[in-house]
JSON list of C-alpha atoms in Angstrom, two decimals:
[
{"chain": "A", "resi": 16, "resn": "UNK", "atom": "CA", "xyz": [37.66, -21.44, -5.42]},
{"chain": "A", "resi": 17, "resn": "UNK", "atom": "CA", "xyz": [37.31, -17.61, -4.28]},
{"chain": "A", "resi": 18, "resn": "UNK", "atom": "CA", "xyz": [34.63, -18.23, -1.57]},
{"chain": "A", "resi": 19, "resn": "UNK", "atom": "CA", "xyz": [34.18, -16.27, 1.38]},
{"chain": "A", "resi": 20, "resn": "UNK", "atom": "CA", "xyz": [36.86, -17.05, 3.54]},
{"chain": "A", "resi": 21, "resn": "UNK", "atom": "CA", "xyz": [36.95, -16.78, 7.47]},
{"chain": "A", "resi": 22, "resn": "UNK", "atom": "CA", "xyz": [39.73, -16.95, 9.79]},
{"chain": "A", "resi": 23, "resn": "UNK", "atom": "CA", "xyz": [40.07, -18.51, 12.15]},
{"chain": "A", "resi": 24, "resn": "UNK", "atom": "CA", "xyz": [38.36, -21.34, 11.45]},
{"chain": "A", "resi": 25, "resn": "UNK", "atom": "CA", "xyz": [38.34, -22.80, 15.35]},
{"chain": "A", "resi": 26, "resn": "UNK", "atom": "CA", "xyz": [39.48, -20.52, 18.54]},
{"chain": "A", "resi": 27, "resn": "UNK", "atom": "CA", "xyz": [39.10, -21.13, 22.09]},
{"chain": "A", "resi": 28, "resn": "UNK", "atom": "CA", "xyz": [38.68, -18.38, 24.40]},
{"chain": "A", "resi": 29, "resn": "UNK", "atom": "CA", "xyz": [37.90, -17.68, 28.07]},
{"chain": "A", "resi": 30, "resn": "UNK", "atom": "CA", "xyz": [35.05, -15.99, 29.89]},
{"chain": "A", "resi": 31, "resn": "UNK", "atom": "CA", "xyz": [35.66, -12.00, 29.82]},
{"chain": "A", "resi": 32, "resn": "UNK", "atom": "CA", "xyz": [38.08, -12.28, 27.01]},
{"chain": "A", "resi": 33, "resn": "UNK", "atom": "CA", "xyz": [37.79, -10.17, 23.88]},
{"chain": "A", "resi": 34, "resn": "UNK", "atom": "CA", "xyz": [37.84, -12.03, 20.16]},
{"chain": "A", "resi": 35, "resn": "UNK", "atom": "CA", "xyz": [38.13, -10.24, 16.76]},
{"chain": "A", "resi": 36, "resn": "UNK", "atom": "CA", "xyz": [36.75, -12.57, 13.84]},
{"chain": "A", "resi": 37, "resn": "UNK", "atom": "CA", "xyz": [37.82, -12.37, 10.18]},
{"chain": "A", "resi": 38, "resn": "UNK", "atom": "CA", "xyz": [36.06, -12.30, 6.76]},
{"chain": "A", "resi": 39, "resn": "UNK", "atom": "CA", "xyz": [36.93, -11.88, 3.24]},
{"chain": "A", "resi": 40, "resn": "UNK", "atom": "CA", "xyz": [33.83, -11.71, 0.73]},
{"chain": "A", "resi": 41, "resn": "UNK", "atom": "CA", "xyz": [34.04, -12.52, -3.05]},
{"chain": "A", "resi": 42, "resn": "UNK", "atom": "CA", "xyz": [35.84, -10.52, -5.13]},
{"chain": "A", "resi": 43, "resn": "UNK", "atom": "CA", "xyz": [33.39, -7.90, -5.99]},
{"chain": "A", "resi": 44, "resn": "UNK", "atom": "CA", "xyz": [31.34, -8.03, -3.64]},
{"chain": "A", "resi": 45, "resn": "UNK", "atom": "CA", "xyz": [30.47, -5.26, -1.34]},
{"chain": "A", "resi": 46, "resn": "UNK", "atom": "CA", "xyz": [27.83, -6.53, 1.61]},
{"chain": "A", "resi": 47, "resn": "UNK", "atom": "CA", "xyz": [29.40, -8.28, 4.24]},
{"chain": "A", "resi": 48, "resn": "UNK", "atom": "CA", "xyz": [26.87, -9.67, 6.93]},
{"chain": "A", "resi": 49, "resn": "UNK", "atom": "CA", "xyz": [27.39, -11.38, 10.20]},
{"chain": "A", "resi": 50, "resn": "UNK", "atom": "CA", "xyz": [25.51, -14.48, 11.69]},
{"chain": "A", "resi": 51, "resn": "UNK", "atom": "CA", "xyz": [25.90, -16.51, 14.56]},
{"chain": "A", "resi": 52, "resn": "UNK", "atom": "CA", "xyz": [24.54, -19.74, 14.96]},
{"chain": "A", "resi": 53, "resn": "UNK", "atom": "CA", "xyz": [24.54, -21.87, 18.13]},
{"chain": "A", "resi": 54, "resn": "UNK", "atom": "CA", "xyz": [23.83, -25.60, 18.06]},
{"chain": "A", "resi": 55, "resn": "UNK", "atom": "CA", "xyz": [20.42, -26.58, 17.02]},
{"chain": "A", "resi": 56, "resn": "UNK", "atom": "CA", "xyz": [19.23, -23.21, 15.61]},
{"chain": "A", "resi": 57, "resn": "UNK", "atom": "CA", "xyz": [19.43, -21.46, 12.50]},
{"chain": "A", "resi": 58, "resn": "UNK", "atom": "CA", "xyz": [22.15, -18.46, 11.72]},
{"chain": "A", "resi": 59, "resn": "UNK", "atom": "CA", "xyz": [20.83, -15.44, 13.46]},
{"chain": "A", "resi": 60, "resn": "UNK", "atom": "CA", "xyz": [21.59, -12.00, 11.98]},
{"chain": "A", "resi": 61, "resn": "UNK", "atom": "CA", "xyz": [24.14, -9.76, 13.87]},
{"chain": "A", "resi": 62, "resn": "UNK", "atom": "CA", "xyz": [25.51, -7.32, 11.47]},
{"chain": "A", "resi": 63, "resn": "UNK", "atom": "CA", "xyz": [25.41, -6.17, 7.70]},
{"chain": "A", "resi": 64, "resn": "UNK", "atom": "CA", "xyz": [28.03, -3.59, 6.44]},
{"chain": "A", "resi": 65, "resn": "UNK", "atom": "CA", "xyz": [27.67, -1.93, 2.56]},
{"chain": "A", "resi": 66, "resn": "UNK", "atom": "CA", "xyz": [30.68, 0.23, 1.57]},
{"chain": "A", "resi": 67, "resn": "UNK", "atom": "CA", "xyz": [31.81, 0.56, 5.27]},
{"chain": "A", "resi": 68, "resn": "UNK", "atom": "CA", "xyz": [28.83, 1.47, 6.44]},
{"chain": "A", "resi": 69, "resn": "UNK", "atom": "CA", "xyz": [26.18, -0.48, 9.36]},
{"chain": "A", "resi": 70, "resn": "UNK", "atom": "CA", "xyz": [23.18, -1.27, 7.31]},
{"chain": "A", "resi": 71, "resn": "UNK", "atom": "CA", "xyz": [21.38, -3.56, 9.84]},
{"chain": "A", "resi": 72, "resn": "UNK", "atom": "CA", "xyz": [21.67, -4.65, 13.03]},
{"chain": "A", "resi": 73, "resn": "UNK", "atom": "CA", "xyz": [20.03, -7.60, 15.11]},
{"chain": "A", "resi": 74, "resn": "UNK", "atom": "CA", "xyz": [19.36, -7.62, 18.47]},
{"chain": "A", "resi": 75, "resn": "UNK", "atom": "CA", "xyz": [22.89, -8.65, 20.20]},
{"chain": "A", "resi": 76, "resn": "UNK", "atom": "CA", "xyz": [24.37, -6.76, 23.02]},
{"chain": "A", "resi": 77, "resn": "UNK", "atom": "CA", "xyz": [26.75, -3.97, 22.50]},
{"chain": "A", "resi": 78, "resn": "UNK", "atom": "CA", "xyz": [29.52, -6.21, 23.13]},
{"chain": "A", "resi": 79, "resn": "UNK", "atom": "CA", "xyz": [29.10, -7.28, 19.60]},
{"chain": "A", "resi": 80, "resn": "UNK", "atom": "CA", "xyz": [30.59, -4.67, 16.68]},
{"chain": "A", "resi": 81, "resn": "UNK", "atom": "CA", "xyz": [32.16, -4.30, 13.48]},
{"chain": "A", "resi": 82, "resn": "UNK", "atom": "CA", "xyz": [33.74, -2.93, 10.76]},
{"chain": "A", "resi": 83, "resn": "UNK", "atom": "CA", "xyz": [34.25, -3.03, 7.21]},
{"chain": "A", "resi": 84, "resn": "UNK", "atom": "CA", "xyz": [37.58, -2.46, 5.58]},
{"chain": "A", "resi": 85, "resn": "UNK", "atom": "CA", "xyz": [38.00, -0.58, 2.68]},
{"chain": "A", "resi": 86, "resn": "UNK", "atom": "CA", "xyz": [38.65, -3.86, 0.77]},
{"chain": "A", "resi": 87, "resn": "UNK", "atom": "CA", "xyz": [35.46, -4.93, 1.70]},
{"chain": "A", "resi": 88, "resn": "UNK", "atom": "CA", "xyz": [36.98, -7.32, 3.93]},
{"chain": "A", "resi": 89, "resn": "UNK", "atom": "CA", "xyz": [35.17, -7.41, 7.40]},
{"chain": "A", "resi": 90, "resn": "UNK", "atom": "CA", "xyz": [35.89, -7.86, 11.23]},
{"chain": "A", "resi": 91, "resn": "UNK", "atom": "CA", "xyz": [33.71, -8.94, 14.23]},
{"chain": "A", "resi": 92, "resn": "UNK", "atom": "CA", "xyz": [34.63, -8.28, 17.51]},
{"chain": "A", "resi": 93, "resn": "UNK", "atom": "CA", "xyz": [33.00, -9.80, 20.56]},
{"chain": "A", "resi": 94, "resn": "UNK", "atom": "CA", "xyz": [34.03, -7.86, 24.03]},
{"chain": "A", "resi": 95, "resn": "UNK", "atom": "CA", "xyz": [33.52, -9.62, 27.83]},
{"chain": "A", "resi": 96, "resn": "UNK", "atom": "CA", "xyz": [32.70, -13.43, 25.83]},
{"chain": "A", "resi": 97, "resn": "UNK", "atom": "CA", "xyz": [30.72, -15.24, 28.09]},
{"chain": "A", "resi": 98, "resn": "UNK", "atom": "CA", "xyz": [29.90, -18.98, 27.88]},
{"chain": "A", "resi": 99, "resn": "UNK", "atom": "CA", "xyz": [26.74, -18.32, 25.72]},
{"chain": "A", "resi": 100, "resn": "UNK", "atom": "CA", "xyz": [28.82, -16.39, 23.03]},
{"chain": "A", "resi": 101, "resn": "UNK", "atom": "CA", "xyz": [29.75, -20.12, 21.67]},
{"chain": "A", "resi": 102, "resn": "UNK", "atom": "CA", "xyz": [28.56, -20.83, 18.96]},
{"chain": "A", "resi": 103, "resn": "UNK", "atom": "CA", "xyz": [29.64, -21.15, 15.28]},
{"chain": "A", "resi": 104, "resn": "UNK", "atom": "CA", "xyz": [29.97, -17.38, 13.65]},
{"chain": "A", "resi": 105, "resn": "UNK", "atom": "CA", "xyz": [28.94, -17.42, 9.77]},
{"chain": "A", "resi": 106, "resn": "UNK", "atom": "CA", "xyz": [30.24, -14.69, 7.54]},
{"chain": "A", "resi": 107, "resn": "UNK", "atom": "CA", "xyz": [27.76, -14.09, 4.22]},
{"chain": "A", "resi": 108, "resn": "UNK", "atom": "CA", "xyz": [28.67, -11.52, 1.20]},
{"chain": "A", "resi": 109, "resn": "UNK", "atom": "CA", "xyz": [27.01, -10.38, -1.51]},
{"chain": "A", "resi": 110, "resn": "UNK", "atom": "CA", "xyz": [26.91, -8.17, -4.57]},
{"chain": "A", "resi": 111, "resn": "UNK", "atom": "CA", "xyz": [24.74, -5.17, -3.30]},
{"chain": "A", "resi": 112, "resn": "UNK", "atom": "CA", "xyz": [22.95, -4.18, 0.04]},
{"chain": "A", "resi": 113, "resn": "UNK", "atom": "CA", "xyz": [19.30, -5.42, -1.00]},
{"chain": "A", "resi": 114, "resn": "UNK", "atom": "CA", "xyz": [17.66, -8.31, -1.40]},
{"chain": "A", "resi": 115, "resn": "UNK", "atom": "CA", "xyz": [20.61, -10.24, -3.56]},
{"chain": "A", "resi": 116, "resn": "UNK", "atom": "CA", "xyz": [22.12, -13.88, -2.91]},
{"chain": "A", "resi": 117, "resn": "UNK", "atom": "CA", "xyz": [24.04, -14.35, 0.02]},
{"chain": "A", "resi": 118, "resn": "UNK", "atom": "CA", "xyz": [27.43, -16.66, -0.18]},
{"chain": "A", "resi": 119, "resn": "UNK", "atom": "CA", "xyz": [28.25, -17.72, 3.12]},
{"chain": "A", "resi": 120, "resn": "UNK", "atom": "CA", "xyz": [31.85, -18.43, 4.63]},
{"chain": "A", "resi": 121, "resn": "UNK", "atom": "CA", "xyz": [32.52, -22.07, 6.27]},
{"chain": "A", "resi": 122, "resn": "UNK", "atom": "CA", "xyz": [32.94, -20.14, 9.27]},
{"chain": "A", "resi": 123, "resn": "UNK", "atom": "CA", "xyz": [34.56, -19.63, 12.96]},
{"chain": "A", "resi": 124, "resn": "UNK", "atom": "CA", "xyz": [34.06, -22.13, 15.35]},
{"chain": "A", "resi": 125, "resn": "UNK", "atom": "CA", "xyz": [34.03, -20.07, 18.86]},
{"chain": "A", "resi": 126, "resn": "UNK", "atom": "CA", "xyz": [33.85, -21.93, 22.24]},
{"chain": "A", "resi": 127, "resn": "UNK", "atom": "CA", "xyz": [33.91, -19.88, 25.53]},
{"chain": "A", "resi": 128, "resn": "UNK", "atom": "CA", "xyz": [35.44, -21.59, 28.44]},
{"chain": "B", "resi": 20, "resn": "UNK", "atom": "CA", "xyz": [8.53, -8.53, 14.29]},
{"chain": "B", "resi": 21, "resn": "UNK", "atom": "CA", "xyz": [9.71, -11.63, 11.59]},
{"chain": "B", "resi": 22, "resn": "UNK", "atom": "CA", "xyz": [9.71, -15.17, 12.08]},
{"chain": "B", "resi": 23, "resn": "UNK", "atom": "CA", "xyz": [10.19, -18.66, 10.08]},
{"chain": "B", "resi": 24, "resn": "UNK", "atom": "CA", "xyz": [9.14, -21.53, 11.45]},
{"chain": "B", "resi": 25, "resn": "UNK", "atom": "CA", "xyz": [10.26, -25.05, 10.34]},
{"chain": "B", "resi": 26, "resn": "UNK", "atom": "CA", "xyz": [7.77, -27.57, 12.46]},
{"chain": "B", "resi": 27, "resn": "UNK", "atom": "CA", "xyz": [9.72, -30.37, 12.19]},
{"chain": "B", "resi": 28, "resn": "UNK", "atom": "CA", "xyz": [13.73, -31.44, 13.09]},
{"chain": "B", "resi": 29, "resn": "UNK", "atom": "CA", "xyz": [14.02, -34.60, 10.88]},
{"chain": "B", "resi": 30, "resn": "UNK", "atom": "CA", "xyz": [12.78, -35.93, 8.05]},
{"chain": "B", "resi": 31, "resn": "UNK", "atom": "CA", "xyz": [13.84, -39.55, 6.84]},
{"chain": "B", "resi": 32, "resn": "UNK", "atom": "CA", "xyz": [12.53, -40.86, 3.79]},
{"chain": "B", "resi": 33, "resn": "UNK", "atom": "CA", "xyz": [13.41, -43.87, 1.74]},
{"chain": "B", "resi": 34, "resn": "UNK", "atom": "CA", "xyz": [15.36, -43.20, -1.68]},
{"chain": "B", "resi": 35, "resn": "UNK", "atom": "CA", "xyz": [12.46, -42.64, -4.61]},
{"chain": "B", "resi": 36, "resn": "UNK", "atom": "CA", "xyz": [9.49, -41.53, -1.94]},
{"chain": "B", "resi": 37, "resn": "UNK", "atom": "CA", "xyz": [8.21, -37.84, -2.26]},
{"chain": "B", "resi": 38, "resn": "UNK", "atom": "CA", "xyz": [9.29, -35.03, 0.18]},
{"chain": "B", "resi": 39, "resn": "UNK", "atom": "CA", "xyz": [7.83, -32.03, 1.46]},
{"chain": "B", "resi": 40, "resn": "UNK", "atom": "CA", "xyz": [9.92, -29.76, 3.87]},
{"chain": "B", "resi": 41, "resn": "UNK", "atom": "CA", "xyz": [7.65, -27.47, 5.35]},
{"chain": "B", "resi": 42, "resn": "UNK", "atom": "CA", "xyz": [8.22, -23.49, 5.74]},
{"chain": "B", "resi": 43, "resn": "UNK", "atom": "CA", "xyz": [5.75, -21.31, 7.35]},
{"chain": "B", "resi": 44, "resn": "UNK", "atom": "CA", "xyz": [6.70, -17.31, 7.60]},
{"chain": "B", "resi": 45, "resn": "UNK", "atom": "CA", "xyz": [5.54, -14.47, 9.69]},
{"chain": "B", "resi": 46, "resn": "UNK", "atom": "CA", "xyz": [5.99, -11.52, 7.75]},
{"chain": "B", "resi": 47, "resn": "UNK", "atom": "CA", "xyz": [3.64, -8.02, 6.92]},
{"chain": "B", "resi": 48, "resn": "UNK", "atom": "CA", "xyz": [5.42, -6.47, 4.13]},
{"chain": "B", "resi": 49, "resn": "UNK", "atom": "CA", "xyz": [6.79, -8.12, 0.81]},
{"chain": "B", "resi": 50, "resn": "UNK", "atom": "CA", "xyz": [8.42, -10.92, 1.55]},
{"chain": "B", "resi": 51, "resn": "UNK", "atom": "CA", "xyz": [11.37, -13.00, -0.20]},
{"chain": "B", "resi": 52, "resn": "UNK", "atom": "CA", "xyz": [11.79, -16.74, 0.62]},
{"chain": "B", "resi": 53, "resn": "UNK", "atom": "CA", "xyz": [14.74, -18.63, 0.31]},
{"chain": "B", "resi": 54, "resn": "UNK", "atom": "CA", "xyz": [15.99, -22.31, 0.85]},
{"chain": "B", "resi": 55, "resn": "UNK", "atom": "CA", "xyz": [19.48, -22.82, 1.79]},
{"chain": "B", "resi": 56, "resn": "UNK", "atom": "CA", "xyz": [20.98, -26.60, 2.56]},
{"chain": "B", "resi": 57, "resn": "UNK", "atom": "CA", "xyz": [23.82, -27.56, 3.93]},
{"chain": "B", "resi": 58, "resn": "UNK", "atom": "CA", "xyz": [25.48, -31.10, 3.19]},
{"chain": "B", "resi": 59, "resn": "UNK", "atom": "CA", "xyz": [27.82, -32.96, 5.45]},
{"chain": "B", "resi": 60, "resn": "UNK", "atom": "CA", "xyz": [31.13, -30.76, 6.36]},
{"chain": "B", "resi": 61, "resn": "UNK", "atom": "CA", "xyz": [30.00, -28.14, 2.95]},
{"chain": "B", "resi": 62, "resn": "UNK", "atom": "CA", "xyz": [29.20, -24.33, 3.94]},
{"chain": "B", "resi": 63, "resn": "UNK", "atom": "CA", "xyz": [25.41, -22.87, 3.54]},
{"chain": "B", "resi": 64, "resn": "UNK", "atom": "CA", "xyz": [24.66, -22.98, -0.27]},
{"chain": "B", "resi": 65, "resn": "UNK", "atom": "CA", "xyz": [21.91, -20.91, -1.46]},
{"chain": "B", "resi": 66, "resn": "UNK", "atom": "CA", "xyz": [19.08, -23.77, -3.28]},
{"chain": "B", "resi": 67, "resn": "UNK", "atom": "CA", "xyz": [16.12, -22.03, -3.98]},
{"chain": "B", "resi": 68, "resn": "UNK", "atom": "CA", "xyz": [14.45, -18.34, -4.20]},
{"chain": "B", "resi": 69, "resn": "UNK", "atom": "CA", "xyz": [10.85, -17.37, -4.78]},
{"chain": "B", "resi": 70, "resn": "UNK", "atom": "CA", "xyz": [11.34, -15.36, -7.12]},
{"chain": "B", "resi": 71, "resn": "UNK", "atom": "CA", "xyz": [13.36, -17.39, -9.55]},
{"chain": "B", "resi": 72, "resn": "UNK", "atom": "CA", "xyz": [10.66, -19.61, -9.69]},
{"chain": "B", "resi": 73, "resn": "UNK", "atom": "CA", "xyz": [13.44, -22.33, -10.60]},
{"chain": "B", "resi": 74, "resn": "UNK", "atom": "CA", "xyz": [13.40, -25.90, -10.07]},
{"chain": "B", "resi": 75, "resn": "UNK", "atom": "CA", "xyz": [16.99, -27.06, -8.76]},
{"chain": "B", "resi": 76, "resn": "UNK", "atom": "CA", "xyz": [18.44, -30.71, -8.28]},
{"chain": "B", "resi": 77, "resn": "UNK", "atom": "CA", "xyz": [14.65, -31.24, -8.74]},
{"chain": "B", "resi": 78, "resn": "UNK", "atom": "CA", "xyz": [13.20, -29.58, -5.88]},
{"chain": "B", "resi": 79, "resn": "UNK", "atom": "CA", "xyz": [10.81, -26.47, -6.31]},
{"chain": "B", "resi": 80, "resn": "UNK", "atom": "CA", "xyz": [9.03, -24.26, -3.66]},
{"chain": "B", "resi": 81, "resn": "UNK", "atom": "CA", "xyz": [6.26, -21.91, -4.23]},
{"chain": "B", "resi": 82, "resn": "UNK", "atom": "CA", "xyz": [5.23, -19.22, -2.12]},
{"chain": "B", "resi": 83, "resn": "UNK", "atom": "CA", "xyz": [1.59, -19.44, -1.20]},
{"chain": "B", "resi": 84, "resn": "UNK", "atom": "CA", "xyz": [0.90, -15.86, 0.04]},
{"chain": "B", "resi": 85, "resn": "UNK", "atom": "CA", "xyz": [-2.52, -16.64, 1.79]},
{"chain": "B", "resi": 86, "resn": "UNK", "atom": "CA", "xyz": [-0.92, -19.33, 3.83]},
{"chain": "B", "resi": 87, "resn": "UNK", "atom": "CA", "xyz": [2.40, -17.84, 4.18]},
{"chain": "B", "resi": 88, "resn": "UNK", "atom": "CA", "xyz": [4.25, -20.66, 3.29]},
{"chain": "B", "resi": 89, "resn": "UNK", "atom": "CA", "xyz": [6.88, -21.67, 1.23]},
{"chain": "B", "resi": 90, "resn": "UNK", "atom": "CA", "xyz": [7.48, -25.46, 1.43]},
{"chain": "B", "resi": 91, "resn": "UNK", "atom": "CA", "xyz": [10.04, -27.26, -0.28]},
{"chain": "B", "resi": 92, "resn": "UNK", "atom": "CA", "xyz": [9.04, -30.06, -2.81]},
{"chain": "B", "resi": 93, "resn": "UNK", "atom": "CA", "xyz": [10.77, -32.93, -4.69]},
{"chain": "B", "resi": 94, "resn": "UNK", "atom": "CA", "xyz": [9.10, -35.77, -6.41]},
{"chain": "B", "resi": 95, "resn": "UNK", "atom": "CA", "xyz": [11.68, -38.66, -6.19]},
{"chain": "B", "resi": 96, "resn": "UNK", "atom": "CA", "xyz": [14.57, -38.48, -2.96]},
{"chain": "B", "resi": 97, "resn": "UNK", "atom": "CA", "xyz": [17.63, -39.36, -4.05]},
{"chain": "B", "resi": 98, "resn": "UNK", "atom": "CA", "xyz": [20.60, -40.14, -1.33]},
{"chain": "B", "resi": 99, "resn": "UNK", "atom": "CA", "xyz": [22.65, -36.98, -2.27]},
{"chain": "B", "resi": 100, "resn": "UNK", "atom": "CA", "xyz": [19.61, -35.08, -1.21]},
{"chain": "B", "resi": 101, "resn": "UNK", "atom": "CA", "xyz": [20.79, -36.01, 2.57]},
{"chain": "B", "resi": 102, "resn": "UNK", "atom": "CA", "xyz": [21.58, -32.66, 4.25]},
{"chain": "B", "resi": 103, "resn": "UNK", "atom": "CA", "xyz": [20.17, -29.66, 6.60]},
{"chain": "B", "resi": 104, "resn": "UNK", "atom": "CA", "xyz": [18.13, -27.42, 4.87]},
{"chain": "B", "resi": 105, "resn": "UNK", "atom": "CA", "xyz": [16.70, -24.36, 6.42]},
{"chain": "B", "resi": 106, "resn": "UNK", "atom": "CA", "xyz": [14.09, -21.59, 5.76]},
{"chain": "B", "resi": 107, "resn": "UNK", "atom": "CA", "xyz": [14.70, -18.04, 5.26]},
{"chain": "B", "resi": 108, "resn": "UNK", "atom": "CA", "xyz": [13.18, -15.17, 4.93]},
{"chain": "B", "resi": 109, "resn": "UNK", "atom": "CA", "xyz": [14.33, -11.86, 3.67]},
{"chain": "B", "resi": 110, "resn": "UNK", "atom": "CA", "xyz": [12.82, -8.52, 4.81]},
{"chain": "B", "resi": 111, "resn": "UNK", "atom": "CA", "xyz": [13.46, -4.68, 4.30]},
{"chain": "B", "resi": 112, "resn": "UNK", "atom": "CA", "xyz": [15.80, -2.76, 2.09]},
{"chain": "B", "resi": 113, "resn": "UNK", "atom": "CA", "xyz": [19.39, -5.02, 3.54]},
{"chain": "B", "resi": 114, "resn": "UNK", "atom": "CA", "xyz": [20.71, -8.36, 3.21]},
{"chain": "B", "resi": 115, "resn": "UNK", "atom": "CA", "xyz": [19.25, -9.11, 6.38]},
{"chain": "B", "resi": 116, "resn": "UNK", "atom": "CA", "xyz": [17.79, -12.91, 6.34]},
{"chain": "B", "resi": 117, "resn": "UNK", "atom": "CA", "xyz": [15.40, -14.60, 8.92]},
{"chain": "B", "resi": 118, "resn": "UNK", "atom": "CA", "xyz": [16.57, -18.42, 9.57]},
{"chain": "B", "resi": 119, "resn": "UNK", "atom": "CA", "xyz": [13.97, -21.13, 10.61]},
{"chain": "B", "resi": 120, "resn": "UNK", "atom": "CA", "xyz": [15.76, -23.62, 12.71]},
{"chain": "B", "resi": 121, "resn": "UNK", "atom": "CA", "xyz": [16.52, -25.70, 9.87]},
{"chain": "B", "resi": 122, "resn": "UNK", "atom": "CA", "xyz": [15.13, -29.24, 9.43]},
{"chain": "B", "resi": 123, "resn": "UNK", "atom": "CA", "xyz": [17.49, -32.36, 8.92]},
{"chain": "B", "resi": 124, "resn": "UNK", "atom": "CA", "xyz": [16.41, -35.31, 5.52]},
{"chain": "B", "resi": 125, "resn": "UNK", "atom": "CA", "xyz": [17.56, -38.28, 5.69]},
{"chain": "B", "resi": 126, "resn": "UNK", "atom": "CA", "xyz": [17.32, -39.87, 2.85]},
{"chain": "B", "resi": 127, "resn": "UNK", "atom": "CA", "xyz": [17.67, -43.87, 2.79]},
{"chain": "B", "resi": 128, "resn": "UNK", "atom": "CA", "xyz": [18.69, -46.47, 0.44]}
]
């Protein structure tokens, strides 16, 4: 089916390294928003992007950013990983900015070495 | 600031028996509550919103304002109900959503 998709879907990287993430969102959809989620906790917000634009931001270092692609299609780019930046990085999209359902990607496994 | 809170990390049940995942919010505005569940090796599917008011794979939640709660109900477990479900809460004019730390049924034959 046309879910979100995420690539990669595993990566290992190395403390001080830099790592872009990937999303697509549903055909049609224009919100892309950014979670990470480390073992035991729920998905904690790290970025929403409507029509190219930052809409919301949670509280993650500036070493964290993003951009949204004229397709809609989205990157996340973590700078200077360190070992707590593992963790698995969800990728949601949805029809409008507001309050509407959010479809979330299977993911990108990251683990900082 | 927001929060969800989901007090407890498993709940294990025998197939038929009643469950009640509970969901308590911190919130001051208008808030919207969702539950999401995720079953073994499947993405984060959206299975409930308050506002829908909907009763899926026979579970329902309703939003008790005064207690600020929104626990999820369903009458009989069934096996397929096995899976992490977590809490959410959605605040402001974005897509932004609040996780609890999600709680994990077990249901058993």
């Amino acid at each position: 089916d046309a879910g979100v998709t995420q690539s990669p879907t595993h990566l290992i990287k190395t403390r001080g390294q830099q790592v872009t993430l990937r999303c697509s969102p549903i055909s049609g959809h224009k919100s892309v928003s950014w979670y990470q989620q480390v073992l035991g906790q729920g998905p904690q917000f790290i970025f929403q992007y409507y029509e190219k634009e930052e809409r919301g931001r949670g509280n993650f270092p500036d070493r964290f950013s993003a951009r949204q692609f004229p397709n809609y299609s989205s990157e996340l780019n973590v700078n200077a990983l360190l070992l707590g930046d593992s963790a698995l990085y969800l990728c949601a999209s949805s029809l409008g900015a507001g309050r509407t359902e959010a479809f979330f990607g299977q993911g990108t496994r990251l683990t900082v070495v | 600031a927001q929060r969800v809170t989901q007090p407890e990390k498993l709940l294990s049940v025998f197939k038929g028996a009643p469950v009640e995942l509970k969901c308590n919010y911190s919130y001051s505005g208008s808030p919207e509550l969702f539950w999401y569940v995720q079953y073994s090796r499947q993405r984060l599917q959206l299975l409930l919103r308050h506002i829908s008011r909907e009763s899926i794979k026979g579970f329902t939640a309703d939003l008790n304002k005064g207690e600020t709660s929104f626990h999820l109900k369903k009458p009989f477990a069934q096996e397929e109900d096995s899976a992490m479900y977590y809490c959410a809460l959605g605040t402001g004019a974005n897509s932004k959503l609040t996780f609890g730390k999600g709680i994990t049924l077990s249901v058993r034959p």
